[in-house]
Amino acid sequence: MAASPPPSRFGPPLLPLLLLLVVGYFTVSASAAGELSQVVGRGTESDGPYFEPFNVSYDHRAVRIGGQRRMLVSAGVHYPRATPEMWPSIIAKCKEGGADVIETYVFWNGHEPAKGQYYFEDRFDLVRFVKLVAAEGLFFFLRIGPYACAEWNFGGFPVWLRDIPGIEFRTDNEPYKAEMETFVTKIVDMMKAEKLYSWQGGPIILQQIENEYGNIQSKYGQAGKRYMQWAAQMALGLDTGIPWVMCRQTDAPEQILDTCNAFYCDGFEPNSYNKPKIWTEDWDGWYADWGGPLPHRPAEDSAFAVARFYQRGGSFQNYYMYFGGTNFARTAGGPLQITSYDYDAPVNEYGFLRQPKWGHLKDLHTAIKLCEPALIAVDGSPQYVKLGSMQEAHVYSNGKVQTNRSMTGNGLICSAFLANIDEHKYASVWIFGKSYNLPPWSVSILPDCENVAFNTARVGAQTSIFTFESGSPSHSSRHKPSLLLPGVHGSYFSGTWWTSKEIFGTWGGESFATQGILEHLNVTKDTSDYLWYTTSVNISDEDVRFWSSKGDLPALKIDQIRDVARVFVNGELAGSQVGHWVSLKQPVQFVQGLNKLTLLSEIVGLQNYGAFLEKDGAGFRGQVKLTGLPNGDIDLTHSVWTYQVGLKGEFSMIYAPEKQACAEWSGMQIDDILSPFTWYKTMFDAPKGTDPVAIYLGSMGKGQAWVNGNLIGRYWSLVAPESGCPTSCNYPGAYSESKCQSNCGMPTQSWYHIPREWLQESDNLLVLFEETGGDPSKISLEVQYTKTICSRISESYYPPLSAWSRLTSGRVLVDTIAPELRLRCDDGHLITKITFASYGTPSGGCQNFSEGKCHASSTLALVSEACVGNNECAISVSNDVFGDPCRRVVKDLAVEAECSPSSATKEPRAEM
């Protein structure tokens, strides 16, 4: 990553007052509750200890760290959904965004893929991940479960678990409890051995047993109640020395913290006065399914939900997710969840800051930290003030506050939250001897019970527009094309494609024949998405004449299929069905004599949520029969079927570089395009630089993709419905996952993440298995980065939060400090051009700005001089900088800029 040049600084001869250039966003130190001593240097991975050992406890108000109450912000990051090389940058972005804690589930099926055989390497190196978090000076929340849900395959359960005789998951069942206790103990013992608990000098301060069990406990009757109590006692008996959590468990035992998971948790109350108010899953976005739109949660509403939580007594809040990442390989959950787990999180799938969400929440966290001394000072309830029919204030102080008069000079520690929960109207409220204007569905935060530091509906953070863009390959391609197809994108790919046809049905290996329809997972053990069922059907001359006379065809009927089922007759695809336990009826065309009928059952992620998961299974349920025959239906359910697990190319590892000499490839011909059940391969060079790499597979149908032997994941160009996506998203009002959807009428996912760590400079192998037919000539390889950044700040906006950290003499008049407009490119990128700048009355928004009647003509030159050539800049929004182009008019500064990799930027200027 290229270093940014040192920022220029304007002295008095050039600008009269503030035109500030900054190296990084200002950070307000949150030391009110005490700082723990860190033993190792921050950002340094070591074997610990990372902190001076400290105890973790809690009271009715908050979690106590080293005896001190803390208001804690946690960032959800699932370690297997990124590569280890990505972890340090992601953790650093969480910290910079204001997180105190990193949270993760533990994924049982990733760590114990076979009974008694453990795996803690590469993306599943949990210990390394925890140590990296500790090295950044952050705490850790370890949600062991071991049931995770998490839109993860089978909810995190290993499939071998369901094969244990007599087992029932998540109930008072001895075989299940024995396996659960073994795995939980394994994780706890590992953390102890690595000295990662707080009392050992490690970062782990909280841990979780089970997960949202209260949602399904009633399904199991009294056995569910007994299991929940057993799980709690088992966890407590492991002697970890820190608190245990059970989320969504209103009947959790007294020694276990019950917590909230929801879009909003401000109204949540734990089941005991002795427990603090904890929000384990703040759903700041949502997941997507194949064939569905993409959910989006506005930054304003996320901030509103969090502010209300702390306003109403909350003390620990965790974003689910802060970084979502990617469901690599076959880890996506079901039914039908996509490979991307971006989740509309503050840090996107590729590791970039999603703006304005990341920046707006960062400002919120800073404002909350400014309030921390007052928040922890209140032992009971805060002072409550009704400000209107839908407006209210909560005042936190170390003494009695006279809310009808100014706080100036009274010497109290005091912070206040003013809320307007009206979805439609602005409200003017009177408190502390002055008037405050509250936008709809918003909270204003007053760290000193006088000045507003932040309002959840007024966004001061920039907007960032991501782009996928071709660059240069790492070197001149030396691949010689044998068939140069039209439409091949960019210069990364060789231009040569090879193909190999997949065999329908039985191809050898472990195939076997037996009577009846077997359940999919009982056969595959989830070693493959695919299971072939093949049988023979004898058709008489009478049958053929009957169908010919009626002008009709017989049909294959299956009572229920899940995910995808395909029907083949004599080696030809007859049709398909998609759904979760839906019926199938497929017309089929037989010939006289013996016909081969082949069914293909496909899994697209095992069920990850609900009761009785071990019974959900996959494949086909009920009867399989042929209808429309002259002598009545033929029941095939109990016929002899030949079973074949997986694809021949899959099990011969046709996708692996080391297996290419053994694979049967031939040069692709034009007729091979759009051919179903075909393997494709090509070679490509990696793009230059360090920006994340994505591959466009929107021209393909459905299948899987490998790069250098690594399974990126499933791909599927299933299109979302045309309707259901609003033209604009209004933040006010209660959010649900269907409220602010986008991408209607488009494939749910077209771009797929290829981690840089999986690439070499040249001669990278791309292999695709295509099920339905696609055009590989239209695949493209691009890099993702933030190309366009923009912001609009009013001169009436709040002073920069950094101003509060510089106050040393009590309540200085913060509002005398001018607001700032801040712009920032991705790491390793610089601002190369200002495409719009106006101080006055500009109109429009990002990518659509225009000058108004009032405009300072010097704006573009001043902003360009301040920002171009720098990674980031901050500009004071003030007449002192730009002059006053229109007196007695409130003015805005609007700026739009372009970012480019630093290598594409001119040489930086010397300091001025």
PDB file of C-alpha atoms in Angstrom, residues 484-735:
ATOM      1  CA  LEU A 484     -10.393 -15.342 -29.293  1.00  0.00           C
ATOM      2  CA  LEU A 485     -14.041 -14.876 -28.459  1.00  0.00           C
ATOM      3  CA  PRO A 486     -15.875 -11.605 -28.963  1.00  0.00           C
ATOM      4  CA  GLY A 487     -16.635  -9.686 -25.796  1.00  0.00           C
ATOM      5  CA  VAL A 488     -13.749 -10.954 -23.638  1.00  0.00           C
ATOM      6  CA  HIS A 489     -13.252  -8.163 -21.104  1.00  0.00           C
ATOM      7  CA  GLY A 490      -9.968  -6.529 -20.285  1.00  0.00           C
ATOM      8  CA  SER A 491      -6.456  -7.816 -20.748  1.00  0.00           C
ATOM      9  CA  TYR A 492      -6.344 -10.067 -17.676  1.00  0.00           C
ATOM     10  CA  PHE A 493      -7.723 -13.217 -19.295  1.00  0.00           C
ATOM     11  CA  SER A 494      -5.700 -15.230 -21.737  1.00  0.00           C
ATOM     12  CA  GLY A 495      -8.412 -15.322 -24.392  1.00  0.00           C
ATOM     13  CA  THR A 496      -8.177 -19.115 -24.394  1.00  0.00           C
ATOM     14  CA  TRP A 497     -10.988 -21.114 -22.808  1.00  0.00           C
ATOM     15  CA  TRP A 498     -11.060 -24.872 -22.401  1.00  0.00           C
ATOM     16  CA  THR A 499     -14.107 -27.017 -21.691  1.00  0.00           C
ATOM     17  CA  SER A 500     -14.958 -30.417 -20.274  1.00  0.00           C
ATOM     18  CA  LYS A 501     -18.430 -31.961 -20.264  1.00  0.00           C
ATOM     19  CA  GLU A 502     -19.868 -33.279 -17.023  1.00  0.00           C
ATOM     20  CA  ILE A 503     -21.532 -36.703 -17.072  1.00  0.00           C
ATOM     21  CA  PHE A 504     -25.246 -36.873 -16.258  1.00  0.00           C
ATOM     22  CA  GLY A 505     -25.970 -39.423 -13.554  1.00  0.00           C
ATOM     23  CA  THR A 506     -23.692 -42.306 -12.719  1.00  0.00           C
ATOM     24  CA  TRP A 507     -20.011 -41.774 -13.480  1.00  0.00           C
ATOM     25  CA  GLY A 508     -18.348 -44.373 -11.244  1.00  0.00           C
ATOM     26  CA  GLY A 509     -16.552 -44.004  -7.967  1.00  0.00           C
ATOM     27  CA  GLU A 510     -18.782 -44.716  -4.979  1.00  0.00           C
ATOM     28  CA  SER A 511     -22.070 -45.227  -6.874  1.00  0.00           C
ATOM     29  CA  PHE A 512     -24.480 -47.836  -5.513  1.00  0.00           C
ATOM     30  CA  ALA A 513     -28.002 -49.126  -6.149  1.00  0.00           C
ATOM     31  CA  THR A 514     -30.757 -49.673  -3.623  1.00  0.00           C
ATOM     32  CA  GLN A 515     -34.517 -49.757  -3.410  1.00  0.00           C
ATOM     33  CA  GLY A 516     -36.322 -46.568  -2.513  1.00  0.00           C
ATOM     34  CA  ILE A 517     -35.681 -42.820  -2.341  1.00  0.00           C
ATOM     35  CA  LEU A 518     -32.916 -42.068   0.151  1.00  0.00           C
ATOM     36  CA  GLU A 519     -32.628 -38.756   1.971  1.00  0.00           C
ATOM     37  CA  HIS A 520     -29.994 -36.533   0.358  1.00  0.00           C
ATOM     38  CA  LEU A 521     -27.775 -35.823   3.385  1.00  0.00           C
ATOM     39  CA  ASN A 522     -27.799 -39.435   4.511  1.00  0.00           C
ATOM     40  CA  VAL A 523     -26.043 -40.223   1.249  1.00  0.00           C
ATOM     41  CA  THR A 524     -23.804 -37.211   0.575  1.00  0.00           C
ATOM     42  CA  LYS A 525     -22.855 -36.301   4.179  1.00  0.00           C
ATOM     43  CA  ASP A 526     -22.695 -32.793   2.671  1.00  0.00           C
ATOM     44  CA  THR A 527     -19.481 -33.564   0.786  1.00  0.00           C
ATOM     45  CA  SER A 528     -21.145 -32.120  -2.329  1.00  0.00           C
ATOM     46  CA  ASP A 529     -24.170 -30.028  -3.288  1.00  0.00           C
ATOM     47  CA  TYR A 530     -25.141 -32.674  -5.820  1.00  0.00           C
ATOM     48  CA  LEU A 531     -26.785 -36.109  -5.610  1.00  0.00           C
ATOM     49  CA  TRP A 532     -27.874 -38.096  -8.674  1.00  0.00           C
ATOM     50  CA  TYR A 533     -30.787 -40.574  -8.597  1.00  0.00           C
ATOM     51  CA  THR A 534     -31.132 -42.842 -11.668  1.00  0.00           C
ATOM     52  CA  THR A 535     -33.695 -45.498 -12.513  1.00  0.00           C
ATOM     53  CA  SER A 536     -35.164 -47.144 -15.616  1.00  0.00           C
ATOM     54  CA  VAL A 537     -38.705 -46.810 -16.950  1.00  0.00           C
ATOM     55  CA  ASN A 538     -40.057 -49.255 -19.529  1.00  0.00           C
ATOM     56  CA  ILE A 539     -42.480 -47.647 -21.984  1.00  0.00           C
ATOM     57  CA  SER A 540     -44.724 -49.761 -24.185  1.00  0.00           C
ATOM     58  CA  ASP A 541     -45.969 -49.090 -27.706  1.00  0.00           C
ATOM     59  CA  GLU A 542     -49.466 -48.689 -26.189  1.00  0.00           C
ATOM     60  CA  ASP A 543     -48.186 -45.889 -23.929  1.00  0.00           C
ATOM     61  CA  VAL A 544     -46.694 -43.991 -26.859  1.00  0.00           C
ATOM     62  CA  ARG A 545     -49.895 -44.329 -28.946  1.00  0.00           C
ATOM     63  CA  PHE A 546     -51.976 -43.128 -25.985  1.00  0.00           C
ATOM     64  CA  TRP A 547     -49.925 -39.929 -25.558  1.00  0.00           C
ATOM     65  CA  SER A 548     -49.878 -39.328 -29.302  1.00  0.00           C
ATOM     66  CA  SER A 549     -53.637 -39.613 -29.548  1.00  0.00           C
ATOM     67  CA  LYS A 550     -54.180 -37.173 -26.685  1.00  0.00           C
ATOM     68  CA  GLY A 551     -51.477 -34.760 -27.812  1.00  0.00           C
ATOM     69  CA  ASP A 552     -50.192 -34.822 -24.250  1.00  0.00           C
ATOM     70  CA  LEU A 553     -47.163 -35.977 -22.297  1.00  0.00           C
ATOM     71  CA  PRO A 554     -46.810 -37.894 -19.048  1.00  0.00           C
ATOM     72  CA  ALA A 555     -45.488 -36.016 -16.056  1.00  0.00           C
ATOM     73  CA  LEU A 556     -43.084 -36.774 -13.252  1.00  0.00           C
ATOM     74  CA  LYS A 557     -44.467 -35.678  -9.886  1.00  0.00           C
ATOM     75  CA  ILE A 558     -42.519 -35.334  -6.629  1.00  0.00           C
ATOM     76  CA  ASP A 559     -44.415 -34.324  -3.491  1.00  0.00           C
ATOM     77  CA  GLN A 560     -41.642 -32.087  -2.151  1.00  0.00           C
ATOM     78  CA  ILE A 561     -38.183 -30.987  -3.227  1.00  0.00           C
ATOM     79  CA  ARG A 562     -35.854 -28.514  -1.568  1.00  0.00           C
ATOM     80  CA  ASP A 563     -33.529 -25.966  -3.192  1.00  0.00           C
ATOM     81  CA  VAL A 564     -33.116 -27.299  -6.763  1.00  0.00           C
ATOM     82  CA  ALA A 565     -34.250 -30.461  -8.566  1.00  0.00           C
ATOM     83  CA  ARG A 566     -33.478 -31.272 -12.199  1.00  0.00           C
ATOM     84  CA  VAL A 567     -35.079 -33.996 -14.323  1.00  0.00           C
ATOM     85  CA  PHE A 568     -33.232 -35.756 -17.160  1.00  0.00           C
ATOM     86  CA  VAL A 569     -34.687 -38.275 -19.624  1.00  0.00           C
ATOM     87  CA  ASN A 570     -32.231 -40.315 -21.641  1.00  0.00           C
ATOM     88  CA  GLY A 571     -29.455 -37.825 -20.997  1.00  0.00           C
ATOM     89  CA  GLU A 572     -31.473 -34.740 -21.923  1.00  0.00           C
ATOM     90  CA  LEU A 573     -32.569 -32.071 -19.429  1.00  0.00           C
ATOM     91  CA  ALA A 574     -36.381 -32.040 -19.263  1.00  0.00           C
ATOM     92  CA  GLY A 575     -36.825 -29.321 -16.670  1.00  0.00           C
ATOM     93  CA  SER A 576     -36.061 -27.967 -13.197  1.00  0.00           C
ATOM     94  CA  GLN A 577     -37.756 -26.735 -10.037  1.00  0.00           C
ATOM     95  CA  VAL A 578     -36.478 -24.299  -7.401  1.00  0.00           C
ATOM     96  CA  GLY A 579     -37.868 -23.838  -3.899  1.00  0.00           C
ATOM     97  CA  HIS A 580     -37.863 -24.928  -0.279  1.00  0.00           C
ATOM     98  CA  TRP A 581     -39.940 -28.083   0.114  1.00  0.00           C
ATOM     99  CA  VAL A 582     -42.154 -27.329  -2.869  1.00  0.00           C
ATOM    100  CA  SER A 583     -43.836 -29.775  -5.231  1.00  0.00           C
ATOM    101  CA  LEU A 584     -42.497 -30.675  -8.665  1.00  0.00           C
ATOM    102  CA  LYS A 585     -44.498 -31.542 -11.743  1.00  0.00           C
ATOM    103  CA  GLN A 586     -42.431 -31.959 -14.917  1.00  0.00           C
ATOM    104  CA  PRO A 587     -43.730 -33.160 -18.314  1.00  0.00           C
ATOM    105  CA  VAL A 588     -41.377 -35.794 -19.722  1.00  0.00           C
ATOM    106  CA  GLN A 589     -41.001 -37.294 -23.180  1.00  0.00           C
ATOM    107  CA  PHE A 590     -40.218 -40.997 -23.266  1.00  0.00           C
ATOM    108  CA  VAL A 591     -39.528 -43.288 -26.184  1.00  0.00           C
ATOM    109  CA  GLN A 592     -40.736 -46.840 -26.631  1.00  0.00           C
ATOM    110  CA  GLY A 593     -38.604 -49.299 -24.711  1.00  0.00           C
ATOM    111  CA  LEU A 594     -36.264 -48.759 -21.780  1.00  0.00           C
ATOM    112  CA  ASN A 595     -35.774 -45.115 -20.737  1.00  0.00           C
ATOM    113  CA  LYS A 596     -33.237 -43.770 -18.308  1.00  0.00           C
ATOM    114  CA  LEU A 597     -34.765 -41.339 -15.806  1.00  0.00           C
ATOM    115  CA  THR A 598     -32.244 -39.302 -13.815  1.00  0.00           C
ATOM    116  CA  LEU A 599     -33.013 -36.868 -11.017  1.00  0.00           C
ATOM    117  CA  LEU A 600     -30.469 -34.397  -9.679  1.00  0.00           C
ATOM    118  CA  SER A 601     -30.968 -33.028  -6.182  1.00  0.00           C
ATOM    119  CA  GLU A 602     -29.019 -29.854  -5.404  1.00  0.00           C
ATOM    120  CA  ILE A 603     -28.471 -28.157  -2.086  1.00  0.00           C
ATOM    121  CA  VAL A 604     -27.956 -24.398  -1.967  1.00  0.00           C
ATOM    122  CA  GLY A 605     -27.064 -24.105   1.712  1.00  0.00           C
ATOM    123  CA  LEU A 606     -28.450 -26.270   4.515  1.00  0.00           C
ATOM    124  CA  GLN A 607     -31.181 -24.879   6.744  1.00  0.00           C
ATOM    125  CA  ASN A 608     -29.565 -22.669   9.400  1.00  0.00           C
ATOM    126  CA  TYR A 609     -32.485 -21.619  11.598  1.00  0.00           C
ATOM    127  CA  GLY A 610     -35.356 -23.273  13.417  1.00  0.00           C
ATOM    128  CA  ALA A 611     -36.203 -26.202  15.624  1.00  0.00           C
ATOM    129  CA  PHE A 612     -35.427 -29.839  14.730  1.00  0.00           C
ATOM    130  CA  LEU A 613     -32.690 -28.981  12.239  1.00  0.00           C
ATOM    131  CA  GLU A 614     -31.458 -32.562  12.277  1.00  0.00           C
ATOM    132  CA  LYS A 615     -34.782 -33.602  10.740  1.00  0.00           C
ATOM    133  CA  ASP A 616     -34.921 -30.997   7.978  1.00  0.00           C
ATOM    134  CA  GLY A 617     -32.630 -32.860   5.594  1.00  0.00           C
ATOM    135  CA  ALA A 618     -32.546 -32.321   1.843  1.00  0.00           C
ATOM    136  CA  GLY A 619     -33.492 -33.925  -1.446  1.00  0.00           C
ATOM    137  CA  PHE A 620     -37.002 -35.337  -1.955  1.00  0.00           C
ATOM    138  CA  ARG A 621     -39.935 -36.075   0.342  1.00  0.00           C
ATOM    139  CA  GLY A 622     -43.065 -38.091  -0.227  1.00  0.00           C
ATOM    140  CA  GLN A 623     -43.963 -39.906  -3.407  1.00  0.00           C
ATOM    141  CA  VAL A 624     -42.145 -39.904  -6.744  1.00  0.00           C
ATOM    142  CA  LYS A 625     -44.474 -41.046  -9.490  1.00  0.00           C
ATOM    143  CA  LEU A 626     -45.277 -40.890 -13.193  1.00  0.00           C
ATOM    144  CA  THR A 627     -48.757 -39.688 -14.100  1.00  0.00           C
ATOM    145  CA  GLY A 628     -50.691 -39.598 -17.333  1.00  0.00           C
ATOM    146  CA  LEU A 629     -50.204 -43.246 -18.349  1.00  0.00           C
ATOM    147  CA  PRO A 630     -53.069 -45.227 -19.935  1.00  0.00           C
ATOM    148  CA  ASN A 631     -53.100 -47.833 -17.158  1.00  0.00           C
ATOM    149  CA  GLY A 632     -52.736 -45.448 -14.236  1.00  0.00           C
ATOM    150  CA  ASP A 633     -49.876 -43.845 -12.363  1.00  0.00           C
ATOM    151  CA  ILE A 634     -46.549 -45.584 -11.790  1.00  0.00           C
ATOM    152  CA  ASP A 635     -45.139 -45.169  -8.276  1.00  0.00           C
ATOM    153  CA  LEU A 636     -41.356 -44.919  -8.538  1.00  0.00           C
ATOM    154  CA  THR A 637     -40.820 -44.247  -4.830  1.00  0.00           C
ATOM    155  CA  HIS A 638     -39.864 -47.849  -4.091  1.00  0.00           C
ATOM    156  CA  SER A 639     -38.106 -48.596  -7.372  1.00  0.00           C
ATOM    157  CA  VAL A 640     -34.439 -49.493  -7.522  1.00  0.00           C
ATOM    158  CA  TRP A 641     -32.417 -46.298  -7.862  1.00  0.00           C
ATOM    159  CA  THR A 642     -28.701 -45.918  -8.522  1.00  0.00           C
ATOM    160  CA  TYR A 643     -27.086 -43.188  -6.437  1.00  0.00           C
ATOM    161  CA  GLN A 644     -24.061 -41.081  -7.318  1.00  0.00           C
ATOM    162  CA  VAL A 645     -22.677 -38.416  -5.007  1.00  0.00           C
ATOM    163  CA  GLY A 646     -21.311 -35.297  -6.634  1.00  0.00           C
ATOM    164  CA  LEU A 647     -19.833 -34.483 -10.007  1.00  0.00           C
ATOM    165  CA  LYS A 648     -17.070 -36.389 -11.737  1.00  0.00           C
ATOM    166  CA  GLY A 649     -15.108 -33.188 -12.258  1.00  0.00           C
ATOM    167  CA  GLU A 650     -15.622 -32.225  -8.618  1.00  0.00           C
ATOM    168  CA  PHE A 651     -14.253 -35.469  -7.195  1.00  0.00           C
ATOM    169  CA  SER A 652     -11.402 -35.681  -9.692  1.00  0.00           C
ATOM    170  CA  MET A 653     -10.533 -32.108  -8.608  1.00  0.00           C
ATOM    171  CA  ILE A 654     -10.564 -30.777 -12.144  1.00  0.00           C
ATOM    172  CA  TYR A 655     -10.369 -27.298 -10.565  1.00  0.00           C
ATOM    173  CA  ALA A 656      -6.998 -27.851  -8.840  1.00  0.00           C
ATOM    174  CA  PRO A 657      -3.777 -26.585 -10.486  1.00  0.00           C
ATOM    175  CA  GLU A 658      -1.923 -29.773  -9.586  1.00  0.00           C
ATOM    176  CA  LYS A 659      -4.579 -31.932 -11.316  1.00  0.00           C
ATOM    177  CA  GLN A 660      -4.582 -30.204 -14.693  1.00  0.00           C
ATOM    178  CA  ALA A 661      -2.312 -32.785 -16.323  1.00  0.00           C
ATOM    179  CA  CYS A 662      -4.869 -35.472 -15.532  1.00  0.00           C
ATOM    180  CA  ALA A 663      -7.961 -33.500 -16.547  1.00  0.00           C
ATOM    181  CA  GLU A 664      -9.704 -33.999 -19.883  1.00  0.00           C
ATOM    182  CA  TRP A 665      -9.894 -30.502 -21.370  1.00  0.00           C
ATOM    183  CA  SER A 666     -10.420 -29.457 -24.980  1.00  0.00           C
ATOM    184  CA  GLY A 667     -10.366 -26.058 -26.614  1.00  0.00           C
ATOM    185  CA  MET A 668     -13.699 -24.286 -26.382  1.00  0.00           C
ATOM    186  CA  GLN A 669     -15.743 -23.926 -29.548  1.00  0.00           C
ATOM    187  CA  ILE A 670     -18.530 -21.465 -30.196  1.00  0.00           C
ATOM    188  CA  ASP A 671     -21.068 -24.280 -29.691  1.00  0.00           C
ATOM    189  CA  ASP A 672     -19.781 -24.776 -26.147  1.00  0.00           C
ATOM    190  CA  ILE A 673     -21.137 -21.377 -25.112  1.00  0.00           C
ATOM    191  CA  LEU A 674     -24.469 -21.627 -23.287  1.00  0.00           C
ATOM    192  CA  SER A 675     -23.950 -25.361 -22.904  1.00  0.00           C
ATOM    193  CA  PRO A 676     -25.299 -26.750 -19.593  1.00  0.00           C
ATOM    194  CA  PHE A 677     -23.338 -29.046 -17.292  1.00  0.00           C
ATOM    195  CA  THR A 678     -20.023 -27.855 -18.647  1.00  0.00           C
ATOM    196  CA  TRP A 679     -16.701 -27.135 -16.989  1.00  0.00           C
ATOM    197  CA  TYR A 680     -14.790 -24.086 -18.236  1.00  0.00           C
ATOM    198  CA  LYS A 681     -11.268 -22.991 -17.485  1.00  0.00           C
ATOM    199  CA  THR A 682      -8.947 -20.168 -18.464  1.00  0.00           C
ATOM    200  CA  MET A 683      -5.776 -18.493 -17.196  1.00  0.00           C
ATOM    201  CA  PHE A 684      -5.472 -14.899 -16.102  1.00  0.00           C
ATOM    202  CA  ASP A 685      -3.059 -12.356 -14.664  1.00  0.00           C
ATOM    203  CA  ALA A 686      -3.726 -10.494 -11.421  1.00  0.00           C
ATOM    204  CA  PRO A 687      -4.469  -6.771 -11.640  1.00  0.00           C
ATOM    205  CA  LYS A 688      -1.723  -4.500 -10.357  1.00  0.00           C
ATOM    206  CA  GLY A 689      -1.883  -2.973  -6.925  1.00  0.00           C
ATOM    207  CA  THR A 690      -3.516  -4.026  -3.698  1.00  0.00           C
ATOM    208  CA  ASP A 691      -7.173  -3.157  -4.336  1.00  0.00           C
ATOM    209  CA  PRO A 692      -9.616  -6.036  -3.816  1.00  0.00           C
ATOM    210  CA  VAL A 693     -10.405  -8.135  -6.870  1.00  0.00           C
ATOM    211  CA  ALA A 694     -13.863  -9.156  -8.055  1.00  0.00           C
ATOM    212  CA  ILE A 695     -15.043 -11.306 -10.916  1.00  0.00           C
ATOM    213  CA  TYR A 696     -18.211 -10.572 -12.859  1.00  0.00           C
ATOM    214  CA  LEU A 697     -20.212 -13.755 -13.466  1.00  0.00           C
ATOM    215  CA  GLY A 698     -23.492 -12.169 -14.491  1.00  0.00           C
ATOM    216  CA  SER A 699     -23.210 -13.747 -17.945  1.00  0.00           C
ATOM    217  CA  MET A 700     -23.251 -17.232 -16.425  1.00  0.00           C
ATOM    218  CA  GLY A 701     -26.206 -19.236 -15.166  1.00  0.00           C
ATOM    219  CA  LYS A 702     -25.679 -21.251 -11.984  1.00  0.00           C
ATOM    220  CA  GLY A 703     -22.685 -23.107 -10.668  1.00  0.00           C
ATOM    221  CA  GLN A 704     -19.480 -22.843  -8.672  1.00  0.00           C
ATOM    222  CA  ALA A 705     -16.195 -21.009  -9.295  1.00  0.00           C
ATOM    223  CA  TRP A 706     -12.629 -21.821  -8.242  1.00  0.00           C
ATOM    224  CA  VAL A 707      -9.460 -19.707  -8.437  1.00  0.00           C
ATOM    225  CA  ASN A 708      -6.159 -21.568  -8.078  1.00  0.00           C
ATOM    226  CA  GLY A 709      -8.032 -24.427  -6.430  1.00  0.00           C
ATOM    227  CA  ASN A 710      -9.883 -22.197  -3.921  1.00  0.00           C
ATOM    228  CA  LEU A 711     -13.670 -22.359  -4.093  1.00  0.00           C
ATOM    229  CA  ILE A 712     -14.944 -18.765  -4.244  1.00  0.00           C
ATOM    230  CA  GLY A 713     -18.462 -20.027  -3.677  1.00  0.00           C
ATOM    231  CA  ARG A 714     -21.685 -20.656  -5.533  1.00  0.00           C
ATOM    232  CA  TYR A 715     -22.808 -18.278  -8.263  1.00  0.00           C
ATOM    233  CA  TRP A 716     -26.315 -17.878  -9.647  1.00  0.00           C
ATOM    234  CA  SER A 717     -27.713 -15.168 -11.922  1.00  0.00           C
ATOM    235  CA  LEU A 718     -31.212 -15.454 -10.516  1.00  0.00           C
ATOM    236  CA  VAL A 719     -33.076 -12.175 -11.060  1.00  0.00           C
ATOM    237  CA  ALA A 720     -34.982 -10.332  -8.316  1.00  0.00           C
ATOM    238  CA  PRO A 721     -38.626  -9.338  -8.902  1.00  0.00           C
ATOM    239  CA  GLU A 722     -39.219  -6.073 -10.746  1.00  0.00           C
ATOM    240  CA  SER A 723     -41.290  -4.614  -7.907  1.00  0.00           C
ATOM    241  CA  GLY A 724     -40.554  -3.960  -4.241  1.00  0.00           C
ATOM    242  CA  CYS A 725     -37.736  -1.408  -4.467  1.00  0.00           C
ATOM    243  CA  PRO A 726     -38.633   2.232  -3.684  1.00  0.00           C
ATOM    244  CA  THR A 727     -37.180   5.029  -5.788  1.00  0.00           C
ATOM    245  CA  SER A 728     -35.961   6.628  -2.558  1.00  0.00           C
ATOM    246  CA  CYS A 729     -35.561   5.410   0.990  1.00  0.00           C
ATOM    247  CA  ASN A 730     -37.012   7.495   3.795  1.00  0.00           C
ATOM    248  CA  TYR A 731     -35.263   6.748   7.049  1.00  0.00           C
ATOM    249  CA  PRO A 732     -38.047   7.691   9.543  1.00  0.00           C
ATOM    250  CA  GLY A 733     -40.210   4.949  10.969  1.00  0.00           C
ATOM    251  CA  ALA A 734     -39.597   1.422  12.176  1.00  0.00           C
ATOM    252  CA  TYR A 735     -37.239  -0.501   9.916  1.00  0.00           C
TER     253      TYR A 735
END
